[in-house]
Coordinates of C-alpha atoms in Angstrom, one line a residue:
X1 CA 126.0 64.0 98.7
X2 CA 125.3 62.8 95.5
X3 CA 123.8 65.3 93.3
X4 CA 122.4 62.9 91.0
X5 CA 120.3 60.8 93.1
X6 CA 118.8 64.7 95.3
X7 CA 117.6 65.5 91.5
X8 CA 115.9 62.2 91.0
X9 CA 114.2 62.7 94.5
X10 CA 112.9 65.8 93.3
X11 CA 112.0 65.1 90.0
X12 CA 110.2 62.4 91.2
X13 CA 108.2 64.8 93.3
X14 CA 107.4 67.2 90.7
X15 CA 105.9 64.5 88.4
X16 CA 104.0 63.5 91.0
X17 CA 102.3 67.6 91.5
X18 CA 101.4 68.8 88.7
X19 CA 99.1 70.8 90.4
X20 CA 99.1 74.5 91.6
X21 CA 101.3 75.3 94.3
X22 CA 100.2 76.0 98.0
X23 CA 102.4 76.7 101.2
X24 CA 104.0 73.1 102.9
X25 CA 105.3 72.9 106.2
X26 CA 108.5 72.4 106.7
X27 CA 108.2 71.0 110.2
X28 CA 106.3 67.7 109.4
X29 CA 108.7 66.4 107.4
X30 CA 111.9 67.6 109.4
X31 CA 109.5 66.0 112.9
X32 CA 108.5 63.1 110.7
X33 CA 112.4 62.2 110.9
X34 CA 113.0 62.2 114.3
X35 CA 109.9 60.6 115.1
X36 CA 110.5 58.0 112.6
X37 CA 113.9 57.1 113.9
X38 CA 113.1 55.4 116.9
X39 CA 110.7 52.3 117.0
X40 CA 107.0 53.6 116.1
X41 CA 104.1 51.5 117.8
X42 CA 100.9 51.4 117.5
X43 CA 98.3 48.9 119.0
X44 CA 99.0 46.5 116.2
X45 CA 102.6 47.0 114.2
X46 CA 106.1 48.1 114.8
X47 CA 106.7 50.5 112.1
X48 CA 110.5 51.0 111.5
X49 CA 112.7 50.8 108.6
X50 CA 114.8 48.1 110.7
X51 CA 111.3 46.2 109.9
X52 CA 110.9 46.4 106.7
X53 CA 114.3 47.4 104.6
X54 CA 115.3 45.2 101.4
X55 CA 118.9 45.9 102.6
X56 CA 119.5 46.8 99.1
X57 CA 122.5 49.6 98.7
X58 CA 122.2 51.2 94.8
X59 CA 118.1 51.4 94.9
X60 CA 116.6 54.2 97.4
X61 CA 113.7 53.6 99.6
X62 CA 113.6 50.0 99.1
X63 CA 111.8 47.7 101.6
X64 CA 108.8 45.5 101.6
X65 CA 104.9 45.6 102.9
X66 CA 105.7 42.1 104.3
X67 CA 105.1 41.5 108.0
X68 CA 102.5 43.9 109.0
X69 CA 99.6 42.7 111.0
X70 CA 95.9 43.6 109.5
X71 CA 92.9 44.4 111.8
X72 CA 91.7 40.6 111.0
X73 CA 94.9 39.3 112.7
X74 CA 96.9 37.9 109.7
X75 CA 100.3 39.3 108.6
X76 CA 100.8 40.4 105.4
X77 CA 103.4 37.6 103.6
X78 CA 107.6 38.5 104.4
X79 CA 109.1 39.1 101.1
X80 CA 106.6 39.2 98.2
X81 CA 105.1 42.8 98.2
X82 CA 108.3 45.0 97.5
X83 CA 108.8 48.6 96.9
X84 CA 111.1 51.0 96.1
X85 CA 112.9 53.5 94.2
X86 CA 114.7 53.2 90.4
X87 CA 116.4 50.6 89.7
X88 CA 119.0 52.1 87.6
X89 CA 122.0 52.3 90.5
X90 CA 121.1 48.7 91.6
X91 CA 124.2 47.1 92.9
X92 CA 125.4 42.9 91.2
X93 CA 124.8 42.3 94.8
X94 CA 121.7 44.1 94.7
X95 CA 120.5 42.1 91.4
X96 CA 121.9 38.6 93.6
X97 CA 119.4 39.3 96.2
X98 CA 116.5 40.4 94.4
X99 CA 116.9 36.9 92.7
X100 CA 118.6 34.9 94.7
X101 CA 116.6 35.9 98.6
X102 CA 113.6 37.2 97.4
X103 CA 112.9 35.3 94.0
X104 CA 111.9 38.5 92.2
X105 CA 109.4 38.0 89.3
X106 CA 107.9 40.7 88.5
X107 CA 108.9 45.0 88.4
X108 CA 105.8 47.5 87.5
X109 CA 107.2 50.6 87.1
X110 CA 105.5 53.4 87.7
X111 CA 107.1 56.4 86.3
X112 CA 106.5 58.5 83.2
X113 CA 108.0 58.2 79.6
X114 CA 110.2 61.0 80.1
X115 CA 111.9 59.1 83.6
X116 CA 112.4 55.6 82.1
X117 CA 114.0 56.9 78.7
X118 CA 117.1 59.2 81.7
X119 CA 117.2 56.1 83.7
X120 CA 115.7 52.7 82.3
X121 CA 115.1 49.9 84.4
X122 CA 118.3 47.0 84.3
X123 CA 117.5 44.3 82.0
X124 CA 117.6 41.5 84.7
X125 CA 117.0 37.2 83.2
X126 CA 113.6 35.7 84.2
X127 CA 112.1 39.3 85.5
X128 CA 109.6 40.7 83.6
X129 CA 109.2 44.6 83.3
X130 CA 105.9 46.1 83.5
X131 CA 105.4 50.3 82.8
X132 CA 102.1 51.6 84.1
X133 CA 101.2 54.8 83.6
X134 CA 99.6 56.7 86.8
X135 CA 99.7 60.2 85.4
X136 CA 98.9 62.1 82.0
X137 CA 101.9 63.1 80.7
X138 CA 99.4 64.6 77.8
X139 CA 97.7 66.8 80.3
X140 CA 98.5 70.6 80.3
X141 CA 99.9 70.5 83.8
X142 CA 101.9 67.2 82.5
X143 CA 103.3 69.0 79.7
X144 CA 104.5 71.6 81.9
X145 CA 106.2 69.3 84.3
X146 CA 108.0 67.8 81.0
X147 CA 109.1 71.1 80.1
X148 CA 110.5 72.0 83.4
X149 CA 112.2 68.4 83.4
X150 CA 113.6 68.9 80.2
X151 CA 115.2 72.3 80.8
X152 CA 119.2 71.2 81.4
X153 CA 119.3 71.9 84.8
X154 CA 121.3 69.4 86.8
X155 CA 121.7 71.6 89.7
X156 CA 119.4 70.1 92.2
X157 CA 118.4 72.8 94.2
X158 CA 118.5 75.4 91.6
X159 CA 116.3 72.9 89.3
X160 CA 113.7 72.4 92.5
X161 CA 113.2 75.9 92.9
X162 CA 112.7 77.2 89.4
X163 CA 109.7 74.0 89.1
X164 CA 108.2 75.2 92.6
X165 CA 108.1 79.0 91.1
X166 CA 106.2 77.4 88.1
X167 CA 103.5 76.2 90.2
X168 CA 104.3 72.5 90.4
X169 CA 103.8 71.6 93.9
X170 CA 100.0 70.8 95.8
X171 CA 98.9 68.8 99.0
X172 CA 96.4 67.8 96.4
X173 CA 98.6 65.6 95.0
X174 CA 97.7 62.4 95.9
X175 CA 94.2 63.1 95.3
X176 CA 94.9 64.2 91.8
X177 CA 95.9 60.7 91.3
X178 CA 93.5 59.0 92.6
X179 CA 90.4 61.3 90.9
X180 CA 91.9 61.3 87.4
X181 CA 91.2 58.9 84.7
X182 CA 95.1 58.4 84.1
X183 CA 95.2 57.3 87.7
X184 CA 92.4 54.6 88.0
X185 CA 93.6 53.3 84.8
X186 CA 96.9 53.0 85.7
X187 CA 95.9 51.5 89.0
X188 CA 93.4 49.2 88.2
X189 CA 96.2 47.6 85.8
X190 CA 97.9 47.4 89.0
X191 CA 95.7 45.8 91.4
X192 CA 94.9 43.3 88.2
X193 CA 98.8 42.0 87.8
X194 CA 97.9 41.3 91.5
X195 CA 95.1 39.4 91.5
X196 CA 96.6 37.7 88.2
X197 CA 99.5 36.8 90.4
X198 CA 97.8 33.7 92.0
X199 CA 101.1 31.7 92.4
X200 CA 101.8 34.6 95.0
X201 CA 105.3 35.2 93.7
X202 CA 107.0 38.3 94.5
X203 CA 106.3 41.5 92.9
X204 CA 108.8 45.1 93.2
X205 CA 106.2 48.6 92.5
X206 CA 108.0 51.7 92.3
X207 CA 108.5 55.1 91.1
X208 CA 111.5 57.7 90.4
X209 CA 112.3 57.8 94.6
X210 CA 109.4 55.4 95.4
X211 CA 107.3 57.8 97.6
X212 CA 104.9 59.3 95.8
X213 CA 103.5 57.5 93.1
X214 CA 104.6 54.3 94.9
X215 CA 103.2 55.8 98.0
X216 CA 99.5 55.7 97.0
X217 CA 99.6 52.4 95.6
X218 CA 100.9 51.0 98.8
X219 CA 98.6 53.3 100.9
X220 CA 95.6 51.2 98.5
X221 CA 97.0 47.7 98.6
X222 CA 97.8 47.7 102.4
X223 CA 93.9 49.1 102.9
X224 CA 92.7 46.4 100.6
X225 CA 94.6 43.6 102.6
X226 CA 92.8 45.1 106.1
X227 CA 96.3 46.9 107.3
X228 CA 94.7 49.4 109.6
X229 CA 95.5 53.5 108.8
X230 CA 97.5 54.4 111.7
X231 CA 100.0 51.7 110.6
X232 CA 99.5 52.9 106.4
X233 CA 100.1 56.3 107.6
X234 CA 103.5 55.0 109.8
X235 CA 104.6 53.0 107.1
X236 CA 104.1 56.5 104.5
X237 CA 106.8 58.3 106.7
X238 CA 109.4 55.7 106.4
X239 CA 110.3 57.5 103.6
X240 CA 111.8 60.0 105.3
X241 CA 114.1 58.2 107.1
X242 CA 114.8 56.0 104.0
X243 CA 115.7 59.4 102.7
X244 CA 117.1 61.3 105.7
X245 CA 120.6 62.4 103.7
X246 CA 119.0 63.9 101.1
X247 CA 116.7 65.9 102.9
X248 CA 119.4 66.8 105.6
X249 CA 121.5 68.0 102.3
X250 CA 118.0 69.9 101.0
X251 CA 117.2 71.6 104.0
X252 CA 121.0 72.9 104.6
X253 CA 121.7 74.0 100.5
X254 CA 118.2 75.9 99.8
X255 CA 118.8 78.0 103.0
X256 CA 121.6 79.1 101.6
X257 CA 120.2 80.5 98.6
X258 CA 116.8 82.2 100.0
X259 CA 115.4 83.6 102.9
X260 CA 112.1 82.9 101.4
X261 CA 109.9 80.6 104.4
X262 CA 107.6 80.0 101.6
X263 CA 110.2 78.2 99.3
X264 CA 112.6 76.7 102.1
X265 CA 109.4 74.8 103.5
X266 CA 108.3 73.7 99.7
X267 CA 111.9 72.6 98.6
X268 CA 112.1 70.3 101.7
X269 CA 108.7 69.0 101.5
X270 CA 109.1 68.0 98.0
X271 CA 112.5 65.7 99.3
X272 CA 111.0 63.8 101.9
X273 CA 107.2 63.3 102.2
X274 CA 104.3 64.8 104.4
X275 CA 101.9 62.9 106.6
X276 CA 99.2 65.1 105.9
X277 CA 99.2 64.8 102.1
X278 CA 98.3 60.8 102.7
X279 CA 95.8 61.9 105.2
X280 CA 94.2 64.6 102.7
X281 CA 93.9 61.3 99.9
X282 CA 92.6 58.6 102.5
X283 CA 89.8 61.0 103.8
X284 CA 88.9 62.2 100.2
X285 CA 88.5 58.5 99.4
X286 CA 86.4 58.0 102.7
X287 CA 84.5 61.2 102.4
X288 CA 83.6 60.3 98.5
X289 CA 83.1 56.0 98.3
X290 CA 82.3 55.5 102.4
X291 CA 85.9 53.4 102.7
X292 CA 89.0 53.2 100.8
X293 CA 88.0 49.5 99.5
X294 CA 84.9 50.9 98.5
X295 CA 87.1 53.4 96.1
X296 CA 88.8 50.1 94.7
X297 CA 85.5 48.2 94.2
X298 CA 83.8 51.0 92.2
X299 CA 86.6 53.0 90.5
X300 CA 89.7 50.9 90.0
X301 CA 87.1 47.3 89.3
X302 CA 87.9 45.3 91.9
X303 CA 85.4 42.9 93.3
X304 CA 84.2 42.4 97.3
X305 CA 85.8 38.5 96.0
X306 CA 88.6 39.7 94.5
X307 CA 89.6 41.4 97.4
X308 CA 89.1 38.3 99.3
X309 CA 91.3 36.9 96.4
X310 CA 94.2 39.1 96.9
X311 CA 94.1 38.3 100.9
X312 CA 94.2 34.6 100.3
X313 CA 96.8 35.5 98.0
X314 CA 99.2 37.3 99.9
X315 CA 98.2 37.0 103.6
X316 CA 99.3 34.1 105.9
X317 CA 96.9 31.8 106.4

């Protein structure tokens, strides 16, 4: 396993926290696996990574939004929504088919100063690079997740548990990004170069491992396009199968180091991702606006026409 790419899993993680740490379950991310290995159906998709993989082999978690049916009957467009991990291990061939299959225009890049300056993005001819910033790196809790970051450590495991022991790790997460200032600015940007994008070429989001931050803007634009939850939610666990090495090699190495429930559970958590910290955001946004569009019309400035907009713009007809 390759120690480098477990770290940026984690790291990626841990920027995403920055938030006090509670108790996470260890079992709905290890049963999110299985589950998510064989086809999942609901009454209106096929969620499987089959489905929806880029078939790229340097970038992790890579695949596309393209193909899923919304409650209104129209499929979201094949190949024009992508998202994904880093793309600092991306493959020539990888490069060839971002270009060459999917005619990749644009990259937004979610992650923080500190991430793009270990592992900037390759310069790739007629792409342009976007960096939008989703958390405050300014914030106390950002500047202690710098700090940890910053420490040396390039053991991976070692590294994971020394930032959970600082507190790093919430099931708030997600909300934390959604409620904070650094968050709907970050995202409003987002859902703009969307709507900008009337020529509906394609466009690659991601993060560090493409789960977190990545995550909750694909939870937003799928909602916004009328995917319904139970197929949001499905489509949030793929990561875990995307990932399924890592967090095999995760869940065997920190059990060799502590006998600690507590940490074990956290340590895997942070790998892969958890159903219920999606569920936790898209009820806060329900509980708070009425809907999860409503959150994107009053906090992230997106219009009842521009969310027509963006479904003329990347739904079939």
């Amino acid at each position: 396993m390759n120690k480098k790419m477990v770290m940026g899993v984690l790291m990626a993680s841990l920027l995403g926290c920055q938030t006090s740490m509670e108790a996470l379950p260890v079992s709905a991310v290890e049963e999110g696996i299985q589950e998510n290995q064989t086809a999942v159906n609901n009454e209106i998709n096929d969620v499987t990574m089959e489905g929806q993989t880029l078939g790229l082999t340097g970038v992790q978690n890579a695949r596309e939004l393209g193909g899923y049916v919304t409650e209104s009957g129209r499929a979201i467009k094949k190949g024009i929504l992508l998202r994904s991990g880093k793309l600092e291990n991306a493959t020539e061939a990888d490069r060839k088919k971002l270009i060459d299959e999917y005619h990749l225009k644009t990259v937004i890049d979610f992650r923080t100063a500190t991430e793009i300056q270990s592992a900037p993005n390759p310069v790739i001819e007629g792409i342009e690079n976007v960096e939008i910033r989703v958390l405050d790196e300014n914030s106390e809790s950002g500047t202690r997740t710098t700090a940890v970051l910053k420490n040396g450590n390039t053991d991976p495991i070692d590294y994971v548990m020394k930032a959970v022991e600082a507190g790093l790790v919430s099931r708030e997460m997600y909300v934390k990004i959604a409620d904070s200032e650094a968050g709907k600015k970050g995202l409003a940007e987002f859902f703009r170069i969307l709507l900008d994008n009337r020529e509906g070429e394609t466009i690659l989001f991601h993060c560090t491992s493409g789960k977190d931050r990545t995550g909750v803007a694909a939870a937003l634009v799928l909602s916004a396009l009328g995917v319904d939850e139970e197929t949001i939610l499905e489509d949030f666990e793929l990561t875990n199968e995307f990932l399924a090495d890592q967090i095999a090699y995760v869940s065997a190495e920190v059990r060799k180091r502590t006998d600690d429930p507590e940490m074990i559970d956290t340590v895997i958590a942070t790998t892969g991702v958890d159903r219920e910290f999606m569920e936790i955001l898209l009820n806060h946004l329900k509980d708070t606006y009425g809907s999860v569009s409503e959150y994107i019309t009053r906090e992230l400035g997106v219009s009842e026409e521009e969310l027509e907009m963006l479904r003329e713009i990347y739904l079939e007809s």
